[in-house]
PDB file of N, CA and C in Angstrom:
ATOM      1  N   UNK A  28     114.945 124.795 101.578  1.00 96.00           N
ATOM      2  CA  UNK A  28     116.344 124.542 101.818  1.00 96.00           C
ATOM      3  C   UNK A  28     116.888 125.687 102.675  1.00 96.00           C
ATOM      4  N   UNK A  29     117.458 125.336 103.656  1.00 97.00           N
ATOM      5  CA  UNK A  29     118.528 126.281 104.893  1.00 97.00           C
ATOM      6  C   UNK A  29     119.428 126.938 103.793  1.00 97.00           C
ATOM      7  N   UNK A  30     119.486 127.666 104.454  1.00 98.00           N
ATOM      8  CA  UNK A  30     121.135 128.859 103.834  1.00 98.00           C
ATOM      9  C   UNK A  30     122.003 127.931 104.849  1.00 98.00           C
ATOM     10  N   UNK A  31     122.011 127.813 105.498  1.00 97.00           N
ATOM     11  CA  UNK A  31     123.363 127.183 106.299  1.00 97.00           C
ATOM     12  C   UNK A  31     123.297 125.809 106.175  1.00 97.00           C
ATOM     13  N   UNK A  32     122.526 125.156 105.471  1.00 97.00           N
ATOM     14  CA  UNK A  32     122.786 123.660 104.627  1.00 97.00           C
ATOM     15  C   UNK A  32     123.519 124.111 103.527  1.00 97.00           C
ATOM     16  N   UNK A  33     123.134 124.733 102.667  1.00 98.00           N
ATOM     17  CA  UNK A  33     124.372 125.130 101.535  1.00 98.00           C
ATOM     18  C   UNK A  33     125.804 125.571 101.712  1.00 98.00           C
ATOM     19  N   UNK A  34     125.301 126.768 102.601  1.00 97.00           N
ATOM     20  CA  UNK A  34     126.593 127.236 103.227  1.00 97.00           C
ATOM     21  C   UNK A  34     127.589 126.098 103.157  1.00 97.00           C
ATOM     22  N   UNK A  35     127.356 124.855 104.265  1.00 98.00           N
ATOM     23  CA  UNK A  35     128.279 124.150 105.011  1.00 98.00           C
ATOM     24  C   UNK A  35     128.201 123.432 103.564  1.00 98.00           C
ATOM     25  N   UNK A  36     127.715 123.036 102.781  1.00 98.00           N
ATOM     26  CA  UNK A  36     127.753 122.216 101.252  1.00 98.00           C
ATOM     27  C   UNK A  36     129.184 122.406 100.374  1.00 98.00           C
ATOM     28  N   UNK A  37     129.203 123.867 100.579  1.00 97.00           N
ATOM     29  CA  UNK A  37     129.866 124.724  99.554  1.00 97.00           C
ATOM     30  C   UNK A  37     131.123 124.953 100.498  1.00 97.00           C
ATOM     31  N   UNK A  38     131.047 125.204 101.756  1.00 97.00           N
ATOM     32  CA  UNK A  38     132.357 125.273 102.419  1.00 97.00           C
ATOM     33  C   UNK A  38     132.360 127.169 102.907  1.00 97.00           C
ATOM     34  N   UNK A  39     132.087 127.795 101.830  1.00 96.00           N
ATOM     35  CA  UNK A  39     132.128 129.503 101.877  1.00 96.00           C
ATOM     36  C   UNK A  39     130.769 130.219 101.031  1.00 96.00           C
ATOM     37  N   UNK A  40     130.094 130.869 101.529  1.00 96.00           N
ATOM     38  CA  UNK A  40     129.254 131.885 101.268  1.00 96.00           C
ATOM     39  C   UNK A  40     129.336 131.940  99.631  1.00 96.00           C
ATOM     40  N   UNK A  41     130.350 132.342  99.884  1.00 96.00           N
ATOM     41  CA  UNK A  41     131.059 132.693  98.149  1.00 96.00           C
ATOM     42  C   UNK A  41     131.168 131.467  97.464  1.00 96.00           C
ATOM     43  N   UNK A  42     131.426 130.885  97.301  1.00 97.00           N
ATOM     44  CA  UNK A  42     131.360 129.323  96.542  1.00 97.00           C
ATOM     45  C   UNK A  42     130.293 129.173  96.494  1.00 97.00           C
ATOM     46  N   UNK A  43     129.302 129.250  97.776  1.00 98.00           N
ATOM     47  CA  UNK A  43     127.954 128.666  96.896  1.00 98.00           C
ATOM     48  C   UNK A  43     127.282 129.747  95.563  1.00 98.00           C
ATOM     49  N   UNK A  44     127.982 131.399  95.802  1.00 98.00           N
ATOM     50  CA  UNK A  44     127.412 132.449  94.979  1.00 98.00           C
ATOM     51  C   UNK A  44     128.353 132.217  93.371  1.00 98.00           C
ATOM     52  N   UNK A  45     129.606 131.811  93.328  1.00 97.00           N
ATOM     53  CA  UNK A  45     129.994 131.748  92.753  1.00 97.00           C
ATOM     54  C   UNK A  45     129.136 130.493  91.655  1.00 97.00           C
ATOM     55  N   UNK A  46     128.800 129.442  92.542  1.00 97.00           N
ATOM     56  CA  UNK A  46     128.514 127.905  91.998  1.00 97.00           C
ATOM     57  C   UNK A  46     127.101 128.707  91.400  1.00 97.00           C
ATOM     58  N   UNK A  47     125.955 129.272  91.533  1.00 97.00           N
ATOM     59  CA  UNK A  47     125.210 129.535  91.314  1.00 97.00           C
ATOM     60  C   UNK A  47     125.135 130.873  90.205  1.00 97.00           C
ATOM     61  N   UNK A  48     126.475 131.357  90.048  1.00 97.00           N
ATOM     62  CA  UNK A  48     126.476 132.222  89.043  1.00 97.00           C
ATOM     63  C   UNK A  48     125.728 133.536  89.589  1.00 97.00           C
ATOM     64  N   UNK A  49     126.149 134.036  90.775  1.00 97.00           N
ATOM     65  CA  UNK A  49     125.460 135.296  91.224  1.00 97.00           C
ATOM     66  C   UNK A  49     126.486 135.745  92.503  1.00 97.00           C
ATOM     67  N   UNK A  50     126.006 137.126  92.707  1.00 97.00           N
ATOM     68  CA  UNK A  50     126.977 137.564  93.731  1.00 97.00           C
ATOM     69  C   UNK A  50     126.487 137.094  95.227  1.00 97.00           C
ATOM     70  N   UNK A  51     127.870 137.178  96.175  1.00 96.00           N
ATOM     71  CA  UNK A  51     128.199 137.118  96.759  1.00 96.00           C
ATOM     72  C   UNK A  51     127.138 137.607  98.014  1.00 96.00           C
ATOM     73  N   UNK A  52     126.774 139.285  97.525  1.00 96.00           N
ATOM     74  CA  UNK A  52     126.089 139.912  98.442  1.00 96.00           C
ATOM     75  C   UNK A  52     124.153 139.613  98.445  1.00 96.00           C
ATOM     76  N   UNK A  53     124.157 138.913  96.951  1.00 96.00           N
ATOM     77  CA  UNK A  53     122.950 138.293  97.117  1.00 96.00           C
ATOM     78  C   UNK A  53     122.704 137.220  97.938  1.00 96.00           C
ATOM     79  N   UNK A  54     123.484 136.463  97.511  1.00 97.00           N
ATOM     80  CA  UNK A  54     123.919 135.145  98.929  1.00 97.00           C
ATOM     81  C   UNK A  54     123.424 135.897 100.484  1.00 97.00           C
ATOM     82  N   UNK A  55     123.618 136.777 101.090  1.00 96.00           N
ATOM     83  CA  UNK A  55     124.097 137.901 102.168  1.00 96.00           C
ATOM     84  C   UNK A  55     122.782 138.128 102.253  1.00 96.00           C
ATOM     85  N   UNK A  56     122.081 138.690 101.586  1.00 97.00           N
ATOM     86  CA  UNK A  56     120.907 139.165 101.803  1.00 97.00           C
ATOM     87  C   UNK A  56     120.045 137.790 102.297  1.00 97.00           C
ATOM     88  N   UNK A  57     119.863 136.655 101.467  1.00 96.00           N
ATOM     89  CA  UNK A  57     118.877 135.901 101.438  1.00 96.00           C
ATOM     90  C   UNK A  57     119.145 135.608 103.089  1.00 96.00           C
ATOM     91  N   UNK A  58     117.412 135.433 103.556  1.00 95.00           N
ATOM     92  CA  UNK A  58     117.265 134.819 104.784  1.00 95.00           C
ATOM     93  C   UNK A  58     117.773 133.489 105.341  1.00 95.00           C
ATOM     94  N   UNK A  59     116.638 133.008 106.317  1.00 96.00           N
ATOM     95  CA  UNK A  59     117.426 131.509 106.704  1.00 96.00           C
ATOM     96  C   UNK A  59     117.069 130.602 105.392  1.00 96.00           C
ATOM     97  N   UNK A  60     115.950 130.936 104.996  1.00 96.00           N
ATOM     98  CA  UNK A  60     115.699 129.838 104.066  1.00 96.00           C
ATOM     99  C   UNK A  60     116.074 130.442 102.788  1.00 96.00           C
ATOM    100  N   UNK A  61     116.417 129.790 101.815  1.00 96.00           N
ATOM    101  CA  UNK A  61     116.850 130.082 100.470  1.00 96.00           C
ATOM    102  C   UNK A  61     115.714 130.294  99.633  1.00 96.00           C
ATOM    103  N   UNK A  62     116.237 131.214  98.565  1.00 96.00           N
ATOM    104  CA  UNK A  62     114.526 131.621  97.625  1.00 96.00           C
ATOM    105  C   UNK A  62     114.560 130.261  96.665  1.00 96.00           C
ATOM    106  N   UNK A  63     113.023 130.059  96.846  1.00 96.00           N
ATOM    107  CA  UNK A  63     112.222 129.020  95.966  1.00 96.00           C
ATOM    108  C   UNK A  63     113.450 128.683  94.819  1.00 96.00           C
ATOM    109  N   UNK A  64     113.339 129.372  94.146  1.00 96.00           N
ATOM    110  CA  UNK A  64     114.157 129.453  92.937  1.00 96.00           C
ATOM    111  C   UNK A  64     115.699 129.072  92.930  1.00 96.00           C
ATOM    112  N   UNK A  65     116.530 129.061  93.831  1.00 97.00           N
ATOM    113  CA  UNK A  65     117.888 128.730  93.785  1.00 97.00           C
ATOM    114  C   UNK A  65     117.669 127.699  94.314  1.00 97.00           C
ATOM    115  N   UNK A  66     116.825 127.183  95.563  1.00 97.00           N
ATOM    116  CA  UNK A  66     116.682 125.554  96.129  1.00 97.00           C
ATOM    117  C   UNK A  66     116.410 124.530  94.864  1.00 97.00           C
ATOM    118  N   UNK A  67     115.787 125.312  94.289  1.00 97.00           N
ATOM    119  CA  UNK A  67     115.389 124.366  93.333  1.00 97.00           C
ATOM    120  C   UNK A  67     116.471 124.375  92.182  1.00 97.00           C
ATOM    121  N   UNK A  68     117.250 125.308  92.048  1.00 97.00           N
ATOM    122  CA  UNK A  68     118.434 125.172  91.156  1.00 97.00           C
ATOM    123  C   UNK A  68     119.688 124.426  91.856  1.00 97.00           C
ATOM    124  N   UNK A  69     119.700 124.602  93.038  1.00 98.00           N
ATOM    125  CA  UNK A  69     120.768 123.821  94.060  1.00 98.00           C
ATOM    126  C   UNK A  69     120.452 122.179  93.825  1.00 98.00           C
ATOM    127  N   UNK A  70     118.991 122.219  93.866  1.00 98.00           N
ATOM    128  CA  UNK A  70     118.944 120.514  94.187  1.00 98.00           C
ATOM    129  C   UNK A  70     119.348 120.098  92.570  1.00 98.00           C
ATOM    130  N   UNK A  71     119.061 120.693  91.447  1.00 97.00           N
ATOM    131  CA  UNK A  71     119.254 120.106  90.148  1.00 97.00           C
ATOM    132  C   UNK A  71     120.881 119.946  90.041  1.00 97.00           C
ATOM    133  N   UNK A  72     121.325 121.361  89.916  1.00 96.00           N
ATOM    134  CA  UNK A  72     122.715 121.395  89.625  1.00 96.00           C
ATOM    135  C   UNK A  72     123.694 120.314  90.641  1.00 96.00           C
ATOM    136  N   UNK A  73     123.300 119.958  92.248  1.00 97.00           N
ATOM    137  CA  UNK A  73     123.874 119.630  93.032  1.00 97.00           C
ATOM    138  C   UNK A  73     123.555 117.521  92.641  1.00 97.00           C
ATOM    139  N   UNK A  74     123.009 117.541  91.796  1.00 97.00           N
ATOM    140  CA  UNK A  74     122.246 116.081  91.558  1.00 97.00           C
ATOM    141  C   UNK A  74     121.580 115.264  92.717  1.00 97.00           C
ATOM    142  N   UNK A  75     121.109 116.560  93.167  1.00 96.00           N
ATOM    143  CA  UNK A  75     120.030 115.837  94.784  1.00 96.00           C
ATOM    144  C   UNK A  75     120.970 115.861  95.968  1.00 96.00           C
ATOM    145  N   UNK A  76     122.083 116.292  95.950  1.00 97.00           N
ATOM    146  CA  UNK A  76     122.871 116.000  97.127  1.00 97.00           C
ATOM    147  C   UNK A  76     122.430 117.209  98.339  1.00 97.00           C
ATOM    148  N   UNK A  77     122.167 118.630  97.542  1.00 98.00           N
ATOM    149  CA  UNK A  77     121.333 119.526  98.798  1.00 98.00           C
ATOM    150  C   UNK A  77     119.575 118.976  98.123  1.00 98.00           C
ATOM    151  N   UNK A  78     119.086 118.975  98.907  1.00 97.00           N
ATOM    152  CA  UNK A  78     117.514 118.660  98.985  1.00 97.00           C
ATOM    153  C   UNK A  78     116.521 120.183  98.680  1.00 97.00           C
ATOM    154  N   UNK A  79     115.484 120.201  98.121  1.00 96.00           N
ATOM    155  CA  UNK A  79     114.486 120.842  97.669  1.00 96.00           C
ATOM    156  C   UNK A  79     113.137 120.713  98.661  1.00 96.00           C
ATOM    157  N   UNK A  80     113.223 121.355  99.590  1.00 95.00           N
ATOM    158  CA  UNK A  80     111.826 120.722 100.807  1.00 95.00           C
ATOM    159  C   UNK A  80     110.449 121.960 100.115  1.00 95.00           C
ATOM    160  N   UNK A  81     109.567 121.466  99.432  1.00 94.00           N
ATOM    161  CA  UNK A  81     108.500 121.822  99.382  1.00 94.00           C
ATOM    162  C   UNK A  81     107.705 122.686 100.173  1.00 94.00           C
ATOM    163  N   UNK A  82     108.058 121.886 101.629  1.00 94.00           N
ATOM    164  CA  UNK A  82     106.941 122.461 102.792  1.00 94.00           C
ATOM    165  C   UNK A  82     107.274 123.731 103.303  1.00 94.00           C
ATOM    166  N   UNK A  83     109.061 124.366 102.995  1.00 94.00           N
ATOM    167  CA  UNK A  83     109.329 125.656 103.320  1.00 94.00           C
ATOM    168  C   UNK A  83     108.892 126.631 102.657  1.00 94.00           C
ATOM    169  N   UNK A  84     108.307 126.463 101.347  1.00 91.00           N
ATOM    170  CA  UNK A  84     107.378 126.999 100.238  1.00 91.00           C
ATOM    171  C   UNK A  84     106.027 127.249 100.447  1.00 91.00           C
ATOM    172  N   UNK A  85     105.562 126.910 101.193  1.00 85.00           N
ATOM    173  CA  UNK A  85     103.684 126.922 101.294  1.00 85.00           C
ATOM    174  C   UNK A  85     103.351 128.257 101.230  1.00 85.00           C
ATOM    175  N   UNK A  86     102.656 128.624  99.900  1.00 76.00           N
ATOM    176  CA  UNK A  86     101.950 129.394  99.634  1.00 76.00           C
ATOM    177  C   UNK A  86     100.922 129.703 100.807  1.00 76.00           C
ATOM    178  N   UNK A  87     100.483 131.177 101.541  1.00 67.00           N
ATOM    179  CA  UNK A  87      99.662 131.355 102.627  1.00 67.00           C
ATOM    180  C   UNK A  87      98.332 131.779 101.572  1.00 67.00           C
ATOM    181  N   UNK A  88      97.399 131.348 102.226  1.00 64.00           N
ATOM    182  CA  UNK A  88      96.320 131.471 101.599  1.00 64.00           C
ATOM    183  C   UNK A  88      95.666 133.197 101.688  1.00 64.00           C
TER     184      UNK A  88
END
């Protein structure tokens, strides 16, 4: 999942940190793609409306 798919989801940076129960500046840090772990809390909490893409995950061998 994009940071700037949520972003635009949530409307503000902060709303999506708020919605997720974490700060603001963690939001800030994370790259383009969102960590494993909140995509996958985004797609639950969001009831599928942001998406969970697997393939941005691939473990490198």
């Amino acid at each position: 999942m994009f940071k700037s798919d949520a972003i635009k989801h949530f409307g503000k940076g902060n709303l999506l940190a708020k919605f997720l129960n974490i700060t603001s500046g963690s939001v800030s840090q994370w790259g383009d793609v969102i960590p494993e772990k909140q995509a996958l809390r985004l797609e639950k909490l969001t009831k599928g409306s942001l998406k969970y893409d697997p393939t941005l995950y691939k473990k490198v061998a």
